[in-house]
Coordinates of C-alpha atoms in Angstrom, one line a residue:
M1 CA 12.8 29.1 49.3
E2 CA 16.1 30.2 50.2
I3 CA 15.3 28.5 53.8
L4 CA 14.4 25.3 51.7
G5 CA 16.9 25.4 49.3
Y6 CA 19.7 25.5 52.6
I7 CA 18.2 23.0 54.2
L8 CA 18.1 20.8 50.8
K9 CA 22.0 21.5 49.7
A10 CA 22.6 21.1 54.0
A11 CA 20.6 17.5 53.6
P12 CA 20.7 16.3 50.5
E13 CA 19.2 12.9 51.2
I14 CA 16.0 14.9 52.2
A15 CA 15.0 16.0 48.7
L16 CA 15.6 12.3 47.2
F17 CA 13.1 11.1 50.0
A18 CA 10.7 13.6 49.5
A19 CA 11.0 13.1 46.0
L20 CA 10.1 9.2 46.5
A21 CA 7.4 10.2 48.8
L22 CA 5.9 12.5 46.6
G23 CA 6.6 10.6 43.5
Q24 CA 5.0 7.4 44.3
A25 CA 1.8 9.1 45.7
L26 CA 1.5 11.0 42.1
G27 CA 2.0 7.6 40.6
R28 CA -0.8 6.5 42.6
V29 CA -3.2 8.8 41.0
K30 CA -5.5 7.4 38.6
V31 CA -7.2 9.1 35.9
G32 CA -9.7 6.3 34.5
N33 CA -7.7 3.2 34.4
F34 CA -4.2 4.7 33.9
S35 CA -2.0 5.8 36.7
L36 CA 1.7 7.4 36.3
G37 CA 3.2 4.7 38.2
G38 CA 6.0 5.1 41.4
V39 CA 9.1 5.7 38.9
A40 CA 7.8 7.9 36.3
G41 CA 6.0 10.1 39.3
S42 CA 9.5 9.8 41.4
L43 CA 11.2 11.1 38.2
I44 CA 8.8 14.5 37.4
M45 CA 8.8 15.4 41.2
A46 CA 12.2 14.8 41.3
L47 CA 12.4 17.3 38.2
L48 CA 10.5 20.0 39.9
I49 CA 12.6 19.7 43.6
G50 CA 15.6 20.0 40.9
Q51 CA 14.7 23.5 40.1
L52 CA 16.2 24.0 43.8
D53 CA 19.7 22.9 42.4
V54 CA 20.1 19.7 44.7
A55 CA 23.4 18.1 44.7
L56 CA 23.8 14.3 45.1
P57 CA 26.8 12.2 44.9
D58 CA 27.0 10.4 41.4
A59 CA 28.2 7.1 43.5
L60 CA 24.4 6.8 44.9
K61 CA 22.5 6.9 41.3
A62 CA 25.0 3.9 40.7
V63 CA 24.3 1.7 43.7
C64 CA 20.5 2.6 43.1
F65 CA 21.0 1.1 39.6
A66 CA 22.9 -1.5 40.6
L67 CA 20.4 -2.8 42.8
F68 CA 17.7 -2.3 40.6
I69 CA 18.9 -4.2 37.6
Y70 CA 20.7 -7.1 39.6
A71 CA 16.9 -7.6 41.4
V72 CA 15.5 -7.4 36.9
G73 CA 18.2 -10.1 36.2
F74 CA 17.8 -12.1 39.3
K75 CA 14.4 -12.3 38.9
S76 CA 14.1 -12.8 34.8
G77 CA 17.2 -15.2 34.8
P78 CA 15.3 -18.5 34.8
E79 CA 13.0 -17.7 32.2
F80 CA 15.7 -15.9 29.9
F81 CA 17.6 -19.1 30.0
G82 CA 14.3 -21.4 29.8
G83 CA 13.0 -19.6 26.8
L84 CA 16.1 -19.9 24.8
N85 CA 14.4 -23.8 24.1
R86 CA 12.3 -24.9 21.2
S87 CA 9.1 -24.4 22.4
S88 CA 9.9 -20.7 23.5
L89 CA 11.5 -20.0 20.0
K90 CA 8.4 -18.3 18.7
L91 CA 8.1 -16.2 21.5
V92 CA 11.9 -15.2 21.7
L93 CA 11.4 -14.4 18.0
S94 CA 8.8 -12.1 18.6
S95 CA 10.6 -10.2 21.4
V96 CA 13.7 -9.9 19.3
V97 CA 12.1 -8.8 16.1
Q98 CA 10.4 -5.8 18.4
C99 CA 13.2 -4.5 20.4
V100 CA 15.5 -4.1 17.0
V101 CA 12.7 -2.5 14.9
A102 CA 12.7 -0.2 17.8
L103 CA 16.5 0.1 18.4
L104 CA 16.4 1.0 14.6
L105 CA 14.0 3.2 14.8
I106 CA 15.3 5.2 17.5
V107 CA 18.7 5.6 15.6
A108 CA 17.0 6.7 12.4
L109 CA 14.8 9.1 14.1
A110 CA 18.0 10.6 15.8
K111 CA 19.8 11.1 12.2
V112 CA 16.3 13.0 11.0
C113 CA 15.4 15.2 13.8
G114 CA 18.6 15.9 15.1
F115 CA 18.6 14.7 18.7
N116 CA 21.7 14.3 20.4
K117 CA 23.0 11.3 22.5
G118 CA 20.9 11.8 25.8
F119 CA 17.5 12.9 23.8
S120 CA 17.8 9.7 22.0
A121 CA 18.6 7.6 25.2
G122 CA 15.5 9.4 26.8
I123 CA 13.2 8.8 24.0
G124 CA 14.0 4.9 24.1
A125 CA 13.8 4.7 27.5
G126 CA 10.4 6.5 28.0
A127 CA 8.7 5.0 24.8
L128 CA 9.6 1.6 25.8
T129 CA 9.1 2.3 29.3
Q130 CA 12.5 0.6 30.5
T131 CA 14.4 3.2 32.9
A132 CA 17.1 0.5 32.8
M133 CA 18.0 2.0 29.4
M134 CA 18.7 5.1 31.0
G135 CA 21.3 3.7 33.4
T136 CA 23.2 2.0 30.9
A137 CA 22.9 4.7 28.7
G138 CA 24.0 7.0 31.3
D139 CA 27.2 4.7 32.2
A140 CA 28.0 4.7 28.8
L141 CA 27.7 8.5 28.2
K142 CA 30.5 8.8 31.8
R143 CA 32.9 6.8 29.0
L144 CA 33.2 9.3 26.5
G145 CA 35.1 11.6 28.5
L146 CA 32.9 14.5 28.2
A147 CA 33.2 17.5 30.1
P148 CA 31.0 18.0 33.5
D149 CA 28.8 20.4 32.3
Q150 CA 28.3 18.6 29.0
L151 CA 27.6 15.4 31.0
T152 CA 25.1 17.2 33.1
L153 CA 23.1 18.7 30.0
M154 CA 22.8 15.2 28.5
N155 CA 21.7 13.4 31.8
S156 CA 19.0 16.4 31.7
Q157 CA 18.1 16.0 28.5
M158 CA 17.7 12.0 28.7
A159 CA 15.4 12.6 31.8
V160 CA 13.3 15.0 30.1
G161 CA 13.4 12.5 27.0
F162 CA 12.1 9.9 29.4
A163 CA 9.6 12.2 31.3
I164 CA 7.8 13.7 28.4
T165 CA 7.6 10.3 26.3
Y166 CA 6.8 7.9 28.9
V167 CA 3.4 8.4 29.6
F168 CA 2.0 7.5 25.8
G169 CA 4.7 5.1 26.3
T170 CA 2.0 3.3 28.7
V171 CA -1.1 4.6 27.4
G172 CA -0.5 4.0 23.8
V173 CA 0.4 0.2 24.7
I174 CA -2.5 -0.6 26.6
I175 CA -4.7 1.1 24.2
F176 CA -2.9 -0.4 21.0
V177 CA -3.1 -4.6 22.4
R178 CA -6.7 -3.8 24.2
S179 CA -8.2 -2.2 21.1
V180 CA -6.0 -1.9 18.1
A181 CA -4.3 -5.3 17.7
P182 CA -7.9 -7.2 17.6
R183 CA -9.4 -5.1 15.1
L184 CA -5.9 -5.4 13.0
M185 CA -5.8 -9.2 13.2
G186 CA -9.8 -9.5 12.6
V187 CA -10.1 -11.4 15.9
D188 CA -12.9 -11.4 18.5
V189 CA -10.3 -12.1 21.5
K190 CA -12.8 -13.4 23.9
K191 CA -14.2 -15.9 21.7
A192 CA -10.1 -16.4 20.8
A193 CA -9.3 -16.9 24.7
R194 CA -12.2 -19.4 25.1
E195 CA -10.8 -21.6 22.4
L196 CA -7.8 -21.4 24.2
E197 CA -8.8 -22.3 27.4
V198 CA -10.9 -25.4 26.2
E199 CA -7.5 -26.7 24.4
L200 CA -5.9 -26.1 27.6
S201 CA -8.5 -28.2 29.6
E202 CA -7.8 -31.2 27.4
G203 CA -11.3 -30.6 25.6
G204 CA -13.3 -30.0 28.4
Q205 CA -15.1 -27.3 29.4
V206 CA -13.5 -24.1 31.7
T207 CA -15.4 -24.5 35.0
R208 CA -16.2 -20.8 35.0
P209 CA -16.8 -19.3 31.6
G210 CA -14.8 -16.3 31.0
Y211 CA -12.3 -15.0 33.6
I212 CA -10.5 -17.8 35.3
T213 CA -8.9 -16.8 38.4
P214 CA -5.3 -18.1 39.2
F215 CA -6.8 -19.2 42.9
V216 CA -8.4 -22.6 42.9
P217 CA -10.4 -22.6 46.7
V218 CA -9.0 -25.8 49.0
V219 CA -12.1 -26.2 51.4
A220 CA -12.4 -28.5 54.3
R221 CA -16.4 -29.6 55.5
A222 CA -17.4 -32.2 57.5
F223 CA -20.6 -34.2 56.5
E224 CA -22.2 -37.2 58.4
V225 CA -22.2 -41.0 56.3
A226 CA -26.2 -41.7 55.9
E227 CA -27.1 -45.4 56.2
D228 CA -28.4 -45.6 52.6
R229 CA -25.6 -44.2 50.9
V230 CA -21.8 -45.3 51.4
A231 CA -22.2 -46.9 54.7
N232 CA -20.2 -50.5 55.1
H233 CA -17.8 -49.0 52.7
T234 CA -14.0 -48.9 52.9
V235 CA -12.2 -45.4 52.6
A236 CA -10.5 -46.7 49.2
T237 CA -13.3 -47.9 47.8
L238 CA -15.2 -44.6 47.8
S239 CA -11.7 -42.5 47.4
K240 CA -12.0 -43.6 44.1
H241 CA -15.1 -41.6 42.9
F242 CA -13.7 -38.9 44.4
E243 CA -11.9 -36.6 42.1
R244 CA -9.4 -34.0 43.9
A245 CA -11.0 -34.5 47.3
S246 CA -10.0 -37.4 50.4
F247 CA -10.6 -38.4 53.2
E248 CA -8.6 -36.2 56.5
R249 CA -10.5 -37.7 59.9
I250 CA -13.4 -39.7 60.7
L251 CA -15.1 -39.3 63.9
R252 CA -17.3 -43.0 65.5
N253 CA -18.8 -42.1 68.7
G254 CA -16.7 -39.0 69.7
D255 CA -13.6 -41.1 68.7
V256 CA -11.1 -40.2 66.0
I257 CA -10.1 -43.0 63.3
E258 CA -7.4 -42.5 60.8
P259 CA -8.6 -42.7 57.6
A260 CA -6.7 -45.8 56.3
P261 CA -7.4 -47.4 53.1
D262 CA -9.2 -50.7 54.7
V263 CA -11.6 -48.4 57.1
V264 CA -15.2 -49.3 56.9
L265 CA -17.6 -46.0 57.1
K266 CA -20.5 -46.7 59.1
S267 CA -23.9 -45.1 59.4
G268 CA -23.6 -41.7 61.5
D269 CA -19.8 -41.1 61.0
I270 CA -18.6 -37.8 60.9
V271 CA -16.0 -37.8 58.3
G272 CA -14.1 -34.3 57.2
L273 CA -12.9 -34.2 53.8
A274 CA -10.7 -31.6 51.9
G275 CA -10.1 -30.7 48.7
K276 CA -11.0 -28.3 45.6
L277 CA -14.7 -26.7 46.8
G278 CA -16.4 -28.7 43.5
S279 CA -15.0 -31.8 44.5
V280 CA -15.7 -31.8 48.3
V281 CA -19.5 -30.9 47.5
A282 CA -19.7 -33.3 45.2
A283 CA -18.3 -36.0 47.7
G284 CA -20.4 -34.8 50.3
E285 CA -23.6 -35.5 47.9
L286 CA -22.5 -39.5 47.8
I287 CA -22.1 -39.2 51.9
G288 CA -24.6 -37.8 53.4
P289 CA -26.0 -34.0 54.9
E290 CA -23.2 -31.8 55.8
V291 CA -22.6 -31.1 59.3
E292 CA -21.0 -28.6 61.7
S293 CA -18.3 -30.1 63.6
K294 CA -15.2 -28.9 64.6
E295 CA -13.6 -32.2 65.5
A296 CA -13.9 -33.6 62.4
L297 CA -12.5 -30.8 60.8
S298 CA -9.3 -30.3 63.3
F299 CA -6.6 -31.6 61.1
S300 CA -3.5 -30.4 60.1
M301 CA -3.1 -28.5 56.4
E302 CA 0.7 -27.4 55.3
V303 CA 0.7 -24.3 52.6
A304 CA 4.1 -24.7 50.8
N305 CA 5.6 -22.1 48.0
V306 CA 7.4 -24.5 46.0
V307 CA 9.8 -23.7 43.3
V308 CA 10.0 -26.0 40.1
T309 CA 13.8 -26.8 40.4
N310 CA 13.4 -30.4 39.5
K311 CA 14.8 -31.3 35.7
N312 CA 12.1 -34.2 35.5
A313 CA 9.0 -31.6 35.7
F314 CA 10.3 -28.9 33.4
G315 CA 7.8 -29.0 30.4
K316 CA 5.7 -31.1 31.7
K317 CA 2.1 -30.2 32.0
L318 CA -0.1 -29.7 35.0
S319 CA -2.2 -32.8 34.3
Q320 CA 1.3 -34.9 33.9
L321 CA 2.4 -33.5 36.8
R322 CA -1.1 -34.6 38.8
D323 CA -1.0 -38.0 37.2
E324 CA 2.7 -38.3 38.1
I325 CA 1.9 -37.4 41.9
G326 CA -1.2 -39.9 41.9
R327 CA 0.7 -42.9 40.5
K328 CA 3.0 -42.5 43.7
N329 CA -0.1 -42.5 46.0
L330 CA 0.7 -38.8 47.0
E331 CA -3.2 -37.6 47.9
G332 CA -4.5 -35.0 49.3
V333 CA -2.4 -32.3 48.3
Y334 CA -3.7 -29.2 45.8
L335 CA -2.5 -26.8 43.8
V336 CA -3.9 -23.6 45.3
S337 CA -1.8 -21.0 43.2
F338 CA 0.4 -21.1 40.1
K339 CA 3.0 -18.0 39.3
R340 CA 5.5 -17.9 36.8
Q341 CA 8.1 -14.0 37.5
G342 CA 5.3 -13.1 40.1
L343 CA 2.5 -13.4 37.7
P344 CA -0.6 -15.7 37.9
M345 CA -0.8 -18.0 35.3
P346 CA -3.8 -20.0 33.9
I347 CA -4.5 -23.3 35.9
L348 CA -5.3 -25.6 33.3
P349 CA -4.9 -29.3 32.6
N350 CA -2.3 -28.4 29.5
T351 CA -0.1 -25.5 31.1
E352 CA 3.4 -26.3 30.8
V353 CA 5.5 -26.4 34.1
R354 CA 9.0 -24.0 33.3
R355 CA 12.2 -24.1 35.4
G356 CA 11.5 -21.3 38.3
D357 CA 7.9 -21.5 38.4
V358 CA 6.3 -21.1 41.6
L359 CA 3.5 -23.8 42.9
E360 CA 1.4 -23.0 45.8
L361 CA 0.2 -26.4 47.5
A362 CA -1.7 -26.9 50.1
G363 CA -2.4 -30.3 52.3
R364 CA -1.1 -32.9 54.4
P365 CA 2.2 -31.8 56.3
G366 CA 3.9 -35.0 55.2
V367 CA 2.6 -35.6 51.4
V368 CA 3.0 -31.9 50.8
E369 CA 7.1 -32.6 51.6
N370 CA 7.1 -35.6 49.5
V371 CA 5.1 -33.9 46.7
T372 CA 7.9 -30.6 46.9
T373 CA 10.9 -33.3 46.4
I374 CA 8.9 -34.2 42.7
V375 CA 8.6 -30.6 41.8
G376 CA 11.4 -28.8 43.2
H377 CA 12.2 -27.2 47.1
A378 CA 10.1 -25.2 49.3
E379 CA 10.7 -21.6 49.5
P380 CA 12.2 -21.0 53.3
S381 CA 9.8 -19.6 56.0
G382 CA 10.5 -16.3 57.5
G383 CA 11.5 -14.4 54.7
K384 CA 15.4 -14.3 55.5
S385 CA 17.5 -13.4 51.8
D386 CA 21.0 -14.6 51.4
L387 CA 22.9 -10.9 51.7
A388 CA 26.1 -12.4 51.0
Y389 CA 25.1 -14.2 48.0
H390 CA 23.5 -11.2 46.4
A391 CA 26.1 -8.8 47.2
L392 CA 28.7 -11.2 45.9
A393 CA 27.0 -11.4 42.3
I394 CA 26.5 -7.4 42.2
V395 CA 30.8 -7.1 42.9
L396 CA 31.6 -9.5 40.2
G397 CA 28.7 -8.2 37.5
T398 CA 30.2 -4.5 38.3
L399 CA 34.1 -6.7 37.8
V400 CA 32.6 -8.0 34.4
G401 CA 30.8 -4.3 33.3
L402 CA 34.3 -3.0 33.9
I403 CA 36.2 -5.2 31.4
S404 CA 36.8 -3.3 27.9
V405 CA 37.7 -5.4 24.6
K406 CA 38.7 -3.1 21.6
V407 CA 36.8 -4.4 18.6
G408 CA 38.3 -2.8 15.2
G409 CA 40.2 -0.5 17.2
I410 CA 36.6 0.7 19.3
P411 CA 36.6 -0.2 22.9
V412 CA 33.8 -2.0 23.7
T413 CA 32.3 -3.0 27.3
L414 CA 28.9 -3.9 28.7
G415 CA 29.5 -1.5 31.4
V416 CA 28.7 -1.7 35.1
G417 CA 24.9 -1.8 34.4
G418 CA 25.3 -4.3 31.7
G419 CA 27.5 -6.2 34.0
V420 CA 25.3 -6.8 36.7
L421 CA 22.2 -7.6 34.7
V422 CA 24.4 -10.1 33.3
S423 CA 25.4 -11.2 36.7
G424 CA 21.7 -11.3 37.5
L425 CA 20.7 -13.5 35.1
C426 CA 23.3 -16.2 35.8
F427 CA 23.0 -16.0 39.2
G428 CA 19.1 -16.3 39.3
W429 CA 19.4 -19.3 37.0
L430 CA 22.4 -20.5 39.7
H431 CA 19.8 -20.2 42.2
T432 CA 17.4 -22.4 40.5
R433 CA 20.1 -25.2 39.7
Y434 CA 21.4 -24.7 43.4
P435 CA 18.4 -23.4 45.8
V436 CA 20.3 -23.8 49.2
F437 CA 21.8 -20.6 47.7
G438 CA 20.4 -17.5 46.9
A439 CA 17.3 -17.0 48.6
M440 CA 15.3 -13.9 48.0
P441 CA 11.8 -13.9 48.5
Q442 CA 9.5 -12.0 45.9
A443 CA 9.1 -9.1 48.5
A444 CA 12.7 -8.7 48.8
Q445 CA 12.8 -8.9 45.1
W446 CA 10.4 -6.1 44.7
V447 CA 11.8 -3.9 47.5
L448 CA 15.2 -3.9 45.4
S449 CA 13.2 -3.3 42.0
E450 CA 10.9 -0.7 43.1
F451 CA 13.2 1.3 45.4
G452 CA 16.1 1.2 43.6
L453 CA 14.5 2.1 39.8
S454 CA 12.6 5.0 41.7
A455 CA 15.5 6.1 43.6
F456 CA 17.5 6.0 40.5
A457 CA 14.6 8.0 38.3
A458 CA 14.8 10.7 41.3
V459 CA 18.5 11.0 41.3
I460 CA 18.8 11.9 37.7
G461 CA 15.8 14.0 38.3
L462 CA 17.4 16.0 41.0
S463 CA 20.8 16.3 38.7
A464 CA 19.1 17.7 35.6
G465 CA 18.5 20.7 37.7
S466 CA 17.0 24.1 35.9
K467 CA 18.8 22.3 32.4
A468 CA 15.2 20.9 32.1
V469 CA 13.0 23.6 31.3
A470 CA 15.2 24.8 28.7
A471 CA 15.5 21.1 27.6
I472 CA 11.5 21.0 27.1
Q473 CA 11.5 24.1 25.4
E474 CA 14.3 22.8 22.9
Q475 CA 12.3 19.9 21.7
G476 CA 9.5 19.1 23.5
I477 CA 6.9 18.5 20.9
A478 CA 9.2 16.7 18.6
L479 CA 10.4 14.1 21.5
L480 CA 6.4 13.6 22.0
V481 CA 5.8 12.9 18.2
A482 CA 8.9 11.1 18.0
G483 CA 8.5 8.8 21.1
A484 CA 4.9 7.9 20.0
A485 CA 6.3 6.3 17.0
V486 CA 8.6 4.4 19.0
T487 CA 6.1 2.9 21.1
V488 CA 3.5 2.2 18.2
I489 CA 5.7 1.0 15.1
P490 CA 7.8 -1.9 16.9
M491 CA 4.3 -3.5 17.9
V492 CA 2.7 -2.8 14.3
V493 CA 5.5 -4.8 13.0
A494 CA 6.0 -7.8 16.0
L495 CA 1.9 -7.9 15.5
Y496 CA 1.9 -8.8 12.1
F497 CA 5.4 -11.0 12.2
G498 CA 3.5 -12.2 15.2
R499 CA 0.7 -13.4 13.3
C500 CA 1.8 -14.0 9.6
V501 CA 5.0 -15.7 10.0
L502 CA 5.0 -17.5 13.4
K503 CA 1.7 -18.2 13.2
L504 CA 1.0 -17.4 17.1
H505 CA -2.5 -17.7 18.7
P506 CA -4.2 -14.0 18.7
V507 CA -4.4 -14.2 22.5
V508 CA -0.8 -15.3 23.3
L509 CA 0.6 -12.7 20.7
L510 CA -1.5 -10.0 22.7
G511 CA 0.5 -11.1 25.7
A512 CA 3.7 -11.4 23.5
L513 CA 3.4 -7.5 22.4
C514 CA 3.1 -6.4 26.7
G515 CA 6.0 -8.5 27.4
G516 CA 7.8 -7.1 24.7
Q517 CA 7.2 -3.6 25.5
T518 CA 7.6 -4.6 29.1
V519 CA 4.5 -3.0 30.0
A520 CA 2.7 -5.1 32.7
A521 CA -0.1 -2.7 33.1
A522 CA -0.9 -3.8 29.5
L523 CA -1.1 -7.2 30.2
S524 CA -3.4 -6.1 33.2
A525 CA -6.0 -4.6 30.4
V526 CA -5.6 -7.5 28.2
N527 CA -6.4 -9.7 30.8
E528 CA -9.0 -7.8 31.9
E529 CA -10.4 -7.6 27.6
T530 CA -10.4 -11.3 27.1
E531 CA -11.9 -12.0 30.7
S532 CA -8.9 -14.5 31.1
M533 CA -5.2 -15.3 32.2
T534 CA -4.2 -16.9 29.3
P535 CA -2.2 -13.8 27.9
V536 CA 0.6 -14.7 30.5
L537 CA 1.6 -17.8 28.6
G538 CA 2.7 -15.3 26.1
F539 CA 4.2 -12.8 28.6
T540 CA 6.9 -13.8 30.6
V541 CA 9.4 -14.9 27.4
T542 CA 9.0 -12.3 25.9
Y543 CA 9.5 -9.8 29.0
A544 CA 12.4 -11.9 29.9
I545 CA 14.0 -11.2 27.0
S546 CA 13.2 -7.6 26.4
N547 CA 14.0 -6.9 29.6
V548 CA 17.8 -7.9 29.0
L549 CA 17.8 -6.6 25.1
L550 CA 16.1 -2.9 26.1
A551 CA 19.1 -2.5 29.0
V552 CA 21.5 -3.8 26.5
W553 CA 20.3 -1.1 23.7
G554 CA 21.5 1.7 25.9
P555 CA 24.8 2.1 25.2
V556 CA 24.1 1.1 21.6
I557 CA 22.0 4.2 21.3
V558 CA 24.8 6.5 22.8
A559 CA 27.0 4.6 20.0
F560 CA 25.0 5.5 17.0
T561 CA 23.8 8.9 17.3

């Protein structure tokens, strides 16, 4: 232990990466359907390693938190500003009520139970699974002018409060939205999800009753034209009978014929069709028997991830976009997947498109490019990020966070964390308006967010050191009970507010509760319980709003506890 302690003091970065490695491994361990996740795992391992009294510079914690909070803001920016409209007002109100109730409850419990600022911020961060709150609260604590030992103690108490309340903050939400909330509403959520799917499908039947996958397979098949079926018909005539399937190539006596509208099919022609699986199979039944033909299927198809940035596409239903594309004779392009904030959305005719959504399109290369201009812009290939854009955004956000304004003689400031969050929101929104700047692929966003957050949590845990044990002994049980209350009570209030006042659809409301609590794992549980992707419709707006509000609550909790 002495040797290990010496090594960690000589190279404290080893302690950080050891906490990350062990914490990420711990976070993957599943008990039933529950796992801690990498962030909580990294914090717990850091608390254990921190018993060896490892010292890390405060600047490292600030850098890691800035990376994380900026990634959150950049990802949420389009949905945050896009959610501030009439169509999303109910979801915004649901999130605001849930967050405000949580804040009031934390302050009240702090007064009743005698929790100090560190414990109170830790309860809020853990019970609401909002690690960003620790960062903004920690920044506020630094501005109080506390002695170094007292500041370290409060940071330790904050880390302990988070660690003790985080597990129920995740598990409790999953249990509530999956089992308790449906019973309180008296609703069969599977049946409600089916009804919502039919509504979004324009009254038609969903292709697969039950779970709707976000992936719609685009396939290519070859068929031989039969004499007694479509021989002597033109491509244009037949295409009118095909829904979401298109001619891509025609072979006649070994020669390739481009499928122009006026081309007349002859018996024995081999045609290559592309489109949705069901449509291609149905078209094949009209044409003739399916055959193997490499030549008939040797045509190019392009796949592009298109970000919705064209204002003419905002608020339109998928069916309306499809009709507009059809009116411009841009056939042969298909929607493969539809994501919002990285989450798969249900691909149904009445699902609305919003700024920042990502549509994966597949089809003819030239036509895909034309459709892209109608919707927005294609994400650049190669996965490169605009580092200058993002570095400048973090600089500006940090400067904004340093600004202090006196209100009633009391200095009020966003803090560095709040400033960088606001910068991320604005620059993320700006990127969707002017996509030529600010590229950041989703994989890069994930790395910034996951590494920044896990490393930030690990630094807090390592700094807590031996003081963590004393903090657990001092307030362990009280923290656990208070955390459970902060997790459950805001959801109960938001449930009845959303059901009785806002009149939200029960399935959408379950997604809104998950988003208001910022627990993506709970959304997965609701999707599984309802056997549908429709709960996502209530998740994305509330998730974006709550991410911002709960992060802002950090300094508020420090000020009022």
